[in-house]
């Protein structure tokens, strides 16, 4: 027969497992085009197909408390380009909204692109406006957009 202390420890372990955080994966896709910018960009031939994978962490109450966001962009540029940004904005179609989930690409951390290629970036979201956007992205994806900025069209 187990000792009372051992039984209590086993019960506590099972209780902790039942209340553990959970993860959930959501996928979002977008077609990127200079014509989708507001105002539309007409001086460049470019396009992109994007898949955003969000691995959400929820606490025992079901609230999203963080996550990992994977940016997977297949791009095509008609001329050489310097990529200065890849991120998610708050804002519906036709709205220039604030940047909320950044990948680390910037005017001081660029990528050179020509022709077709792929950008894959992984971002941890732990709090602040990025977490607020991640939470809203799950329930209201049309209120957000992904954007790729170049030095010619920042």
mmCIF file of C-alpha atoms in Angstrom:
data_model
loop_
_atom_site.group_PDB
_atom_site.id
_atom_site.type_symbol
_atom_site.label_atom_id
_atom_site.label_comp_id
_atom_site.label_asym_id
_atom_site.label_seq_id
_atom_site.Cartn_x
_atom_site.Cartn_y
_atom_site.Cartn_z
ATOM 1 C CA UNK A 1 0.000 0.000 0.000
ATOM 2 C CA UNK A 2 1.478 3.397 -0.976
ATOM 3 C CA UNK A 3 2.295 5.946 1.638
ATOM 4 C CA UNK A 4 -0.055 8.926 1.914
ATOM 5 C CA UNK A 5 2.685 11.312 0.780
ATOM 6 C CA UNK A 6 3.323 9.266 -2.367
ATOM 7 C CA UNK A 7 -0.367 9.096 -3.205
ATOM 8 C CA UNK A 8 -0.709 12.851 -2.718
ATOM 9 C CA UNK A 9 2.286 13.490 -5.002
ATOM 10 C CA UNK A 10 0.813 11.259 -7.721
ATOM 11 C CA UNK A 11 -2.565 13.025 -7.458
ATOM 12 C CA UNK A 12 -0.854 16.428 -7.711
ATOM 13 C CA UNK A 13 1.026 15.309 -10.836
ATOM 14 C CA UNK A 14 -2.204 14.206 -12.500
ATOM 15 C CA UNK A 15 -3.898 17.470 -11.527
ATOM 16 C CA UNK A 16 -1.003 19.506 -12.951
ATOM 17 C CA UNK A 17 -1.161 17.565 -16.220
ATOM 18 C CA UNK A 18 -4.895 18.217 -16.508
ATOM 19 C CA UNK A 19 -4.330 21.965 -16.091
ATOM 20 C CA UNK A 20 -1.298 22.200 -18.398
ATOM 21 C CA UNK A 21 -1.032 24.714 -21.225
ATOM 22 C CA UNK A 22 -2.093 23.546 -24.668
ATOM 23 C CA UNK A 23 -0.995 24.397 -28.188
ATOM 24 C CA UNK A 24 -2.997 24.849 -31.339
ATOM 25 C CA UNK A 25 -1.874 25.505 -34.910
ATOM 26 C CA UNK A 26 -3.638 27.903 -37.268
ATOM 27 C CA UNK A 27 -2.788 28.588 -40.913
ATOM 28 C CA UNK A 28 -3.364 31.788 -42.875
ATOM 29 C CA UNK A 29 -2.560 32.401 -46.528
ATOM 30 C CA UNK A 30 -2.307 35.525 -48.634
ATOM 31 C CA UNK A 31 -1.447 36.563 -52.149
ATOM 32 C CA UNK A 32 0.854 39.563 -52.132
ATOM 33 C CA UNK A 33 0.749 42.141 -54.906
ATOM 34 C CA UNK A 34 1.894 45.766 -55.275
ATOM 35 C CA UNK A 35 -1.658 46.501 -56.458
ATOM 36 C CA UNK A 36 -2.906 45.583 -52.957
ATOM 37 C CA UNK A 37 -0.964 48.446 -51.378
ATOM 38 C CA UNK A 38 -2.804 51.601 -50.394
ATOM 39 C CA UNK A 39 -2.210 53.478 -52.612
ATOM 40 C CA UNK A 40 -1.352 50.834 -55.205
ATOM 41 C CA UNK A 41 2.291 50.604 -56.319
ATOM 42 C CA UNK A 42 2.530 50.666 -60.098
ATOM 43 C CA UNK A 43 6.281 50.997 -60.748
ATOM 44 C CA UNK A 44 7.291 47.405 -59.942
ATOM 45 C CA UNK A 45 6.575 43.885 -61.159
ATOM 46 C CA UNK A 46 6.412 41.633 -58.116
ATOM 47 C CA UNK A 47 4.201 39.091 -56.399
ATOM 48 C CA UNK A 48 4.211 36.731 -53.476
ATOM 49 C CA UNK A 49 2.380 33.773 -52.020
ATOM 50 C CA UNK A 50 2.456 33.674 -48.243
ATOM 51 C CA UNK A 51 1.571 31.119 -45.621
ATOM 52 C CA UNK A 52 1.537 32.268 -42.020
ATOM 53 C CA UNK A 53 1.572 29.435 -39.499
ATOM 54 C CA UNK A 54 0.700 30.431 -35.945
ATOM 55 C CA UNK A 55 1.376 27.911 -33.192
ATOM 56 C CA UNK A 56 -0.673 29.308 -30.317
ATOM 57 C CA UNK A 57 -0.030 28.659 -26.645
ATOM 58 C CA UNK A 58 -3.146 28.715 -24.473
ATOM 59 C CA UNK A 59 -3.278 28.643 -20.688
ATOM 60 C CA UNK A 60 -5.569 26.321 -18.742
ATOM 61 C CA UNK A 61 -8.414 28.849 -19.138
ATOM 62 C CA UNK A 62 -8.057 28.704 -22.942
ATOM 63 C CA UNK A 63 -6.610 32.209 -23.298
ATOM 64 C CA UNK A 64 -3.869 32.711 -25.887
ATOM 65 C CA UNK A 65 -0.763 33.679 -23.900
ATOM 66 C CA UNK A 66 1.859 33.526 -26.653
ATOM 67 C CA UNK A 67 2.857 31.783 -29.790
ATOM 68 C CA UNK A 68 5.309 31.140 -32.567
ATOM 69 C CA UNK A 69 4.597 32.687 -35.966
ATOM 70 C CA UNK A 70 6.206 31.223 -39.086
ATOM 71 C CA UNK A 71 6.369 33.448 -42.162
ATOM 72 C CA UNK A 72 6.824 31.443 -45.389
ATOM 73 C CA UNK A 73 6.884 33.704 -48.463
ATOM 74 C CA UNK A 74 7.494 32.614 -52.054
ATOM 75 C CA UNK A 75 8.311 35.803 -53.930
ATOM 76 C CA UNK A 76 8.894 36.869 -57.513
ATOM 77 C CA UNK A 77 10.587 40.161 -58.418
ATOM 78 C CA UNK A 78 10.956 41.369 -61.999
ATOM 79 C CA UNK A 79 14.066 43.368 -61.044
ATOM 80 C CA UNK A 80 16.637 43.179 -58.225
ATOM 81 C CA UNK A 81 15.180 44.267 -54.882
ATOM 82 C CA UNK A 82 16.415 44.865 -51.353
ATOM 83 C CA UNK A 83 13.897 43.555 -48.827
ATOM 84 C CA UNK A 84 13.701 45.756 -45.728
ATOM 85 C CA UNK A 85 10.708 44.355 -43.925
ATOM 86 C CA UNK A 86 8.331 41.449 -43.566
ATOM 87 C CA UNK A 87 5.630 41.714 -40.941
ATOM 88 C CA UNK A 88 1.953 41.623 -40.027
ATOM 89 C CA UNK A 89 -0.013 44.868 -39.777
ATOM 90 C CA UNK A 90 -3.295 45.656 -38.080
ATOM 91 C CA UNK A 91 -5.705 46.911 -40.729
ATOM 92 C CA UNK A 92 -8.328 45.691 -43.141
ATOM 93 C CA UNK A 93 -8.032 45.887 -46.935
ATOM 94 C CA UNK A 94 -7.353 49.438 -48.080
ATOM 95 C CA UNK A 95 -6.097 50.584 -44.668
ATOM 96 C CA UNK A 96 -2.465 51.435 -43.869
ATOM 97 C CA UNK A 97 -2.278 49.972 -40.382
ATOM 98 C CA UNK A 98 0.503 49.834 -37.805
ATOM 99 C CA UNK A 99 3.123 47.086 -37.859
ATOM 100 C CA UNK A 100 2.522 44.598 -35.036
ATOM 101 C CA UNK A 101 4.405 41.321 -35.598
ATOM 102 C CA UNK A 102 7.925 41.898 -36.912
ATOM 103 C CA UNK A 103 10.338 39.344 -38.365
ATOM 104 C CA UNK A 104 13.553 41.270 -37.760
ATOM 105 C CA UNK A 105 14.037 42.267 -41.391
ATOM 106 C CA UNK A 106 14.647 46.020 -41.498
ATOM 107 C CA UNK A 107 16.611 48.744 -43.254
ATOM 108 C CA UNK A 108 19.639 47.593 -41.238
ATOM 109 C CA UNK A 109 18.953 43.848 -41.679
ATOM 110 C CA UNK A 110 18.099 43.375 -45.363
ATOM 111 C CA UNK A 111 17.843 40.569 -47.887
ATOM 112 C CA UNK A 112 18.724 40.817 -51.568
ATOM 113 C CA UNK A 113 16.190 39.332 -53.948
ATOM 114 C CA UNK A 114 16.028 38.849 -57.684
ATOM 115 C CA UNK A 115 13.706 36.616 -59.643
ATOM 116 C CA UNK A 116 12.002 33.917 -57.598
ATOM 117 C CA UNK A 117 12.892 32.852 -54.076
ATOM 118 C CA UNK A 118 11.682 32.138 -50.575
ATOM 119 C CA UNK A 119 11.861 33.890 -47.231
ATOM 120 C CA UNK A 120 11.271 31.864 -44.091
ATOM 121 C CA UNK A 121 11.266 33.666 -40.736
ATOM 122 C CA UNK A 122 10.198 32.478 -37.285
ATOM 123 C CA UNK A 123 9.035 34.904 -34.604
ATOM 124 C CA UNK A 124 8.195 34.307 -30.938
ATOM 125 C CA UNK A 125 5.251 36.370 -29.698
ATOM 126 C CA UNK A 126 5.180 36.787 -25.935
ATOM 127 C CA UNK A 127 3.350 40.010 -25.159
ATOM 128 C CA UNK A 128 2.478 43.593 -25.995
ATOM 129 C CA UNK A 129 0.830 44.699 -29.231
ATOM 130 C CA UNK A 130 2.192 41.622 -31.044
ATOM 131 C CA UNK A 131 0.255 39.325 -28.702
ATOM 132 C CA UNK A 132 -2.878 41.460 -29.024
ATOM 133 C CA UNK A 133 -2.611 41.157 -32.813
ATOM 134 C CA UNK A 134 -1.988 37.404 -32.658
ATOM 135 C CA UNK A 135 -5.110 36.942 -30.537
ATOM 136 C CA UNK A 136 -7.194 39.065 -32.911
ATOM 137 C CA UNK A 137 -5.719 37.375 -35.989
ATOM 138 C CA UNK A 138 -7.278 34.094 -34.856
ATOM 139 C CA UNK A 139 -10.791 35.506 -34.490
ATOM 140 C CA UNK A 140 -10.673 38.240 -37.142
ATOM 141 C CA UNK A 141 -8.050 37.496 -39.841
ATOM 142 C CA UNK A 142 -9.488 40.013 -42.327
ATOM 143 C CA UNK A 143 -8.486 42.841 -39.956
ATOM 144 C CA UNK A 144 -4.773 42.126 -40.600
ATOM 145 C CA UNK A 145 -2.392 41.868 -43.522
ATOM 146 C CA UNK A 146 1.139 40.690 -44.222
ATOM 147 C CA UNK A 147 3.510 43.023 -46.013
ATOM 148 C CA UNK A 148 6.913 42.777 -47.659
ATOM 149 C CA UNK A 149 8.758 46.107 -47.890
ATOM 150 C CA UNK A 150 11.637 46.906 -50.239
ATOM 151 C CA UNK A 151 14.090 49.809 -50.291
ATOM 152 C CA UNK A 152 12.352 51.118 -53.451
ATOM 153 C CA UNK A 153 8.905 50.879 -51.790
ATOM 154 C CA UNK A 154 9.342 51.035 -48.023
#
